[in-house]
mmCIF file of C-alpha atoms in Angstrom:
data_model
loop_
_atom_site.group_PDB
_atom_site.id
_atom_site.type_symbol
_atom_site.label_atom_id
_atom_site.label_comp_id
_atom_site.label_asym_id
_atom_site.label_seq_id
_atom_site.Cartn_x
_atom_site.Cartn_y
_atom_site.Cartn_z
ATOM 1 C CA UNK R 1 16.823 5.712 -1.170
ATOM 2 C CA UNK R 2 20.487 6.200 -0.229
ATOM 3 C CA UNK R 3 20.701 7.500 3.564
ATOM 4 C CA UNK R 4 17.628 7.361 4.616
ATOM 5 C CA UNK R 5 18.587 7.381 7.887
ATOM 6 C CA UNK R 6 20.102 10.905 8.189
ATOM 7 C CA UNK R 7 16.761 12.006 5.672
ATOM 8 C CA UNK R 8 14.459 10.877 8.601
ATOM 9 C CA UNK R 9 16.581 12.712 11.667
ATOM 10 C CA UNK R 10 16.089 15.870 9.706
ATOM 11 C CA UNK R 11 11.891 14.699 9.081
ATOM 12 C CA UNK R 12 12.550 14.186 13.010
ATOM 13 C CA UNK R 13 13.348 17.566 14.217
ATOM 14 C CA UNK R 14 10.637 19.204 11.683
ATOM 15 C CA UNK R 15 8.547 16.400 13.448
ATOM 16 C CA UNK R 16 9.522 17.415 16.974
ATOM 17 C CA UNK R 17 9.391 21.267 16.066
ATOM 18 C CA UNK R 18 5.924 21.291 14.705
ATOM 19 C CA UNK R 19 6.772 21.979 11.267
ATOM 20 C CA UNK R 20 5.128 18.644 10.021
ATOM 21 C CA UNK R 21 2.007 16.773 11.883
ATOM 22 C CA UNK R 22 3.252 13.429 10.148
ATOM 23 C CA UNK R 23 6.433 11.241 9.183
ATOM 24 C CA UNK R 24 6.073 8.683 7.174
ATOM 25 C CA UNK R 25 7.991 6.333 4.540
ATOM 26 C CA UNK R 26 7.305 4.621 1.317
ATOM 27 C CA UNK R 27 8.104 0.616 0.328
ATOM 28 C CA UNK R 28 9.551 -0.466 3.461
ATOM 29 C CA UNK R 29 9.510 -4.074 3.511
ATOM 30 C CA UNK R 30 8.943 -6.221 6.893
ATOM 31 C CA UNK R 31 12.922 -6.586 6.845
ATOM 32 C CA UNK R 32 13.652 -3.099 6.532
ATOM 33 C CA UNK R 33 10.525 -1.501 8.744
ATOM 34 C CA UNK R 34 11.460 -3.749 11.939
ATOM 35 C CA UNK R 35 15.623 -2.406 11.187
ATOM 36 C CA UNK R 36 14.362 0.941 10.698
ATOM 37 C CA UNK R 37 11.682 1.146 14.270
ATOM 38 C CA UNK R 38 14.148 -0.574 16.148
ATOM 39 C CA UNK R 39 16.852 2.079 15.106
ATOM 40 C CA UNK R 40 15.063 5.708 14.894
ATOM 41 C CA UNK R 41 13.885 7.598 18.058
ATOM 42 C CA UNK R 42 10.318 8.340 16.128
ATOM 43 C CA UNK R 43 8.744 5.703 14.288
ATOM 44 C CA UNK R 44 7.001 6.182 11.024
ATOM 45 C CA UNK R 45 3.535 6.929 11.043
ATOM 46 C CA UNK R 46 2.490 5.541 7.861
ATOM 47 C CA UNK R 47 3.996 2.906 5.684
ATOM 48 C CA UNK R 48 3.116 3.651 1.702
ATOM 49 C CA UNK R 49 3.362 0.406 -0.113
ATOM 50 C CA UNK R 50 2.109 -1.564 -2.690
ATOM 51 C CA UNK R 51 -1.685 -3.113 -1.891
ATOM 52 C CA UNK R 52 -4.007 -4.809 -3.884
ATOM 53 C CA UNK R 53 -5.458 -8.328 -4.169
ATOM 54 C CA UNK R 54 -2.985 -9.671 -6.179
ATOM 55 C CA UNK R 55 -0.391 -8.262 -3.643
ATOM 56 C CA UNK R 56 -1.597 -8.190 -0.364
ATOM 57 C CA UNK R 57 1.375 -8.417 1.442
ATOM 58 C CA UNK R 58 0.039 -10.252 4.704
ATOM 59 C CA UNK R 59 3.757 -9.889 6.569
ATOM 60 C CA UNK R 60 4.285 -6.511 5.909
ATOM 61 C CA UNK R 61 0.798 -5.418 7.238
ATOM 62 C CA UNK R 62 1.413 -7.879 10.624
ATOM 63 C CA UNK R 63 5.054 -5.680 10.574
ATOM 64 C CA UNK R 64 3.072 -2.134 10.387
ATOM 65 C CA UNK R 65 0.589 -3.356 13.053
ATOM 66 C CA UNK R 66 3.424 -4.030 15.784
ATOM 67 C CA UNK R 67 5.185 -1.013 14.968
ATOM 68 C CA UNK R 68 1.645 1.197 15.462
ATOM 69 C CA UNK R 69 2.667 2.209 11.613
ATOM 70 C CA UNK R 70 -0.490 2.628 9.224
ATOM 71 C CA UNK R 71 -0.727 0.823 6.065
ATOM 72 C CA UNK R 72 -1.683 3.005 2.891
ATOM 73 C CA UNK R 73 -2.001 1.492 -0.248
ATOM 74 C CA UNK R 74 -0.160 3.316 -3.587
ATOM 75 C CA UNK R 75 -1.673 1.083 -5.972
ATOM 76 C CA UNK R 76 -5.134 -0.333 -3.994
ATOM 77 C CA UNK R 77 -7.033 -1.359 -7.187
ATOM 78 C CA UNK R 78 -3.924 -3.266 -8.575
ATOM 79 C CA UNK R 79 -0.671 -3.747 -10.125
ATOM 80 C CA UNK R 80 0.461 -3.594 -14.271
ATOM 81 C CA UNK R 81 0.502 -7.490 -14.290
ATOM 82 C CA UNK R 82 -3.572 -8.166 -13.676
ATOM 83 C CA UNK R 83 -6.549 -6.700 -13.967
ATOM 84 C CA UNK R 84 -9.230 -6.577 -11.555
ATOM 85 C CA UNK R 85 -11.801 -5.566 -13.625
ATOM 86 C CA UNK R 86 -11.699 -8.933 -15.304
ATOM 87 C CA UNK R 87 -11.854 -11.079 -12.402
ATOM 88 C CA UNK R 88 -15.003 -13.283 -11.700
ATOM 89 C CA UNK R 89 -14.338 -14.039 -8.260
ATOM 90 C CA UNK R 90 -14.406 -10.063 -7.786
ATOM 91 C CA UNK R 91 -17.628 -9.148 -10.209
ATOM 92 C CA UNK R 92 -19.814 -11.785 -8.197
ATOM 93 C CA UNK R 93 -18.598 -10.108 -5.393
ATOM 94 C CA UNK R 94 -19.561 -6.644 -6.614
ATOM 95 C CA UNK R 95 -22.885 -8.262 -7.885
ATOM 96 C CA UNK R 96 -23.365 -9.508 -4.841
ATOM 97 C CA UNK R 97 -23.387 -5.977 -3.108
ATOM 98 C CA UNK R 98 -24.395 -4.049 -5.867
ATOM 99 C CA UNK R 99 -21.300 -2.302 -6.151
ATOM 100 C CA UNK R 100 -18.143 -2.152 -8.733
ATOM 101 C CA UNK R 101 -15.517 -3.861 -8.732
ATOM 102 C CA UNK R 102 -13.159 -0.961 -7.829
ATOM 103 C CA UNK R 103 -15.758 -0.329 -4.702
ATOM 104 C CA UNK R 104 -15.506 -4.013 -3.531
ATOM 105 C CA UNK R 105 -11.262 -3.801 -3.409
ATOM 106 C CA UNK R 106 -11.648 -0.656 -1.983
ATOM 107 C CA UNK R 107 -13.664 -1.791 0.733
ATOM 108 C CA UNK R 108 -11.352 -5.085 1.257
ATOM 109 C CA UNK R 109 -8.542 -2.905 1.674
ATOM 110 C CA UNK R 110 -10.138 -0.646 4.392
ATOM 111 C CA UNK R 111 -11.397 -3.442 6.567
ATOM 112 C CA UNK R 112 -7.604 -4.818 6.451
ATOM 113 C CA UNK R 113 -7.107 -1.607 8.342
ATOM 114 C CA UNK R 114 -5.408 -0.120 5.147
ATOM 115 C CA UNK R 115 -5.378 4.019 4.094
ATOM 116 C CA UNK R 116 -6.137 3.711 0.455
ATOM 117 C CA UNK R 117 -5.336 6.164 -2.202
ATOM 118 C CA UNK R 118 -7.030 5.732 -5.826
ATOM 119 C CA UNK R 119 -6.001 7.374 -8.303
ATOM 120 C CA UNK R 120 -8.748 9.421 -10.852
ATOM 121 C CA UNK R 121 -9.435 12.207 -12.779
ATOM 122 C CA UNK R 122 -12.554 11.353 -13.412
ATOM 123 C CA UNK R 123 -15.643 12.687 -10.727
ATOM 124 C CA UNK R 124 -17.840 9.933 -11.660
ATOM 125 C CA UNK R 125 -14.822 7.526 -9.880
ATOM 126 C CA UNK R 126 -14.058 9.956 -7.596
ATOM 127 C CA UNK R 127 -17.530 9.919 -6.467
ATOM 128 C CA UNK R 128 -17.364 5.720 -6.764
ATOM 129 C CA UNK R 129 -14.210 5.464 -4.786
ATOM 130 C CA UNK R 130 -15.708 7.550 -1.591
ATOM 131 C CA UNK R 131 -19.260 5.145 -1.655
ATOM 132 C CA UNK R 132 -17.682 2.508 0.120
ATOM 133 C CA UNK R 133 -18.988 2.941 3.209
ATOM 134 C CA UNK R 134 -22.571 1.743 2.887
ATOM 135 C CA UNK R 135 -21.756 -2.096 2.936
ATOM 136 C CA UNK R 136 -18.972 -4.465 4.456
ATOM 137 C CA UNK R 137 -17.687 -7.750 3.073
ATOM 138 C CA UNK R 138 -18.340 -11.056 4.841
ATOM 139 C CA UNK R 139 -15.693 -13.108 6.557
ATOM 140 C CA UNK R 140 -15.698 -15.503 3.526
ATOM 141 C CA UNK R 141 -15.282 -12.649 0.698
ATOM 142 C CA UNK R 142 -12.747 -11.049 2.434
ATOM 143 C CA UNK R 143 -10.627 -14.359 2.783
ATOM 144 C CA UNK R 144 -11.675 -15.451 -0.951
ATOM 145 C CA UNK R 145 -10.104 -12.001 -1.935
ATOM 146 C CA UNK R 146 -7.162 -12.246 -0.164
ATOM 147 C CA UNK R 147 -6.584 -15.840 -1.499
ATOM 148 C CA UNK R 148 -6.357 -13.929 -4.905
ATOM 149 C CA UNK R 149 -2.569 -12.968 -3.502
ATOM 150 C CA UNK R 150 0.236 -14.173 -5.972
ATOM 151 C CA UNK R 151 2.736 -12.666 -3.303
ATOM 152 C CA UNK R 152 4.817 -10.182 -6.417
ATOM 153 C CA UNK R 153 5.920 -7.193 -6.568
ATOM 154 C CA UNK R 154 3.875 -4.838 -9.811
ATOM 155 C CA UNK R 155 5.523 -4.146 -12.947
ATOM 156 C CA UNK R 156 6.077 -0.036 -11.733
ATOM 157 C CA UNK R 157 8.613 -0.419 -9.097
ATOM 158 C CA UNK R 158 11.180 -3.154 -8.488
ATOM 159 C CA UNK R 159 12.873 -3.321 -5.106
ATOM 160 C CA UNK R 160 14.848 -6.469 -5.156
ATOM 161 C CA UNK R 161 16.189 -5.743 -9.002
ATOM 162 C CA UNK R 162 19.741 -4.171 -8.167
ATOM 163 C CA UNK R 163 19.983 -2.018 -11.380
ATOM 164 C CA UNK R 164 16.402 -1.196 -10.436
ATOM 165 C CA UNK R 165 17.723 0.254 -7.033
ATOM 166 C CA UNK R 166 21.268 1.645 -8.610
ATOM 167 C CA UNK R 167 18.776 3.836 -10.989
ATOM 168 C CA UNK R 168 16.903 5.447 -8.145
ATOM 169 C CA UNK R 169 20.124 6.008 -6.496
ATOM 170 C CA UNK R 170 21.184 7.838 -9.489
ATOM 171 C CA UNK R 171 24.412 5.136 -10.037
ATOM 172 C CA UNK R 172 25.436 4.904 -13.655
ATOM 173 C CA UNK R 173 24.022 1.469 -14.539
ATOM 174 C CA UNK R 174 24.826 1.919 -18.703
ATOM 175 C CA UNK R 175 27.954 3.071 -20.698
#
């Protein structure tokens, strides 16, 4: 956080000078993306943000697509308040296509138009996450999983809490 503006001039001239082949930023909101494109002389290529089912964050993807900025999901399989994994509307899904759970968010988020990023250590899931590509989700699915939205922000980071934002800044917030 703090001047981000002055940050991105400098990720500008590396831009410009060929020392990066991206720019990008990290949990811009509609609000702040549309300030920020309508004030720097190169927009952001990518937006990182916060993208899962119970998150979806409809404005903020409508924000990215008139601004030519691509989505990419930090946290595509979900946030610390709900778990997927437990969902019926999202195992009949899966069932439906013979797929996981994990595979069928996946896939939901890449036919919003969304870069997604799982996390795992594991090559059995790394292997799961990549075998999305062999089916696509109806019409109906994708709107039933999108109605799964409760429209919060996850338990990791929290952008409209001010001693939230004073932290990251590195403000003294405690005696």
């Amino acid at each position: 956080m703090g001047d981000y503006f002055s940050a991105w001039r400098a990720l500008e001239e590396a831009y410009e000078a060929g020392t990066l082949k991206a720019i990008g930023v990290s949990n811009f909101y509609p609000h702040v993306l549309a300030n920020f494109c309508e004030t720097v002389r190169i927009k952001p290529m990518v937006n990182q943000v916060e993208l899962h089912p119970y998150f979806a964050q409809p404005a903020a993807l409508e924000a990215m697509k008139h601004y030519h900025v691509q989505p990419e999901a930090w946290a595509p399989l979900g946030g610390g308040r709900h778990n997927p994994y437990q969902d019926a509307l999202l195992r009949g899904i899966a069932d439906a296509h013979q797929k996981t759970i994990a595979q069928v968010v996946l896939r939901w988020n890449v036919q919003r138009g969304v870069t997604v990023i799982p996390k795992s250590t594991r090559q059995e899931r790394i292997e799961e996450n990549f075998a999305i590509w062999d089916f696509v989700l109806t019409d109906n699915e994708m709107a039933q999983i999108s109605a799964l939205d409760l429209g919060y922000v996850g338990e990791a980071v929290k952008h409209f809490n001010p001693e939230f934002v004073r932290g990251c800044l590195g403000v003294k917030i405690h005696d």
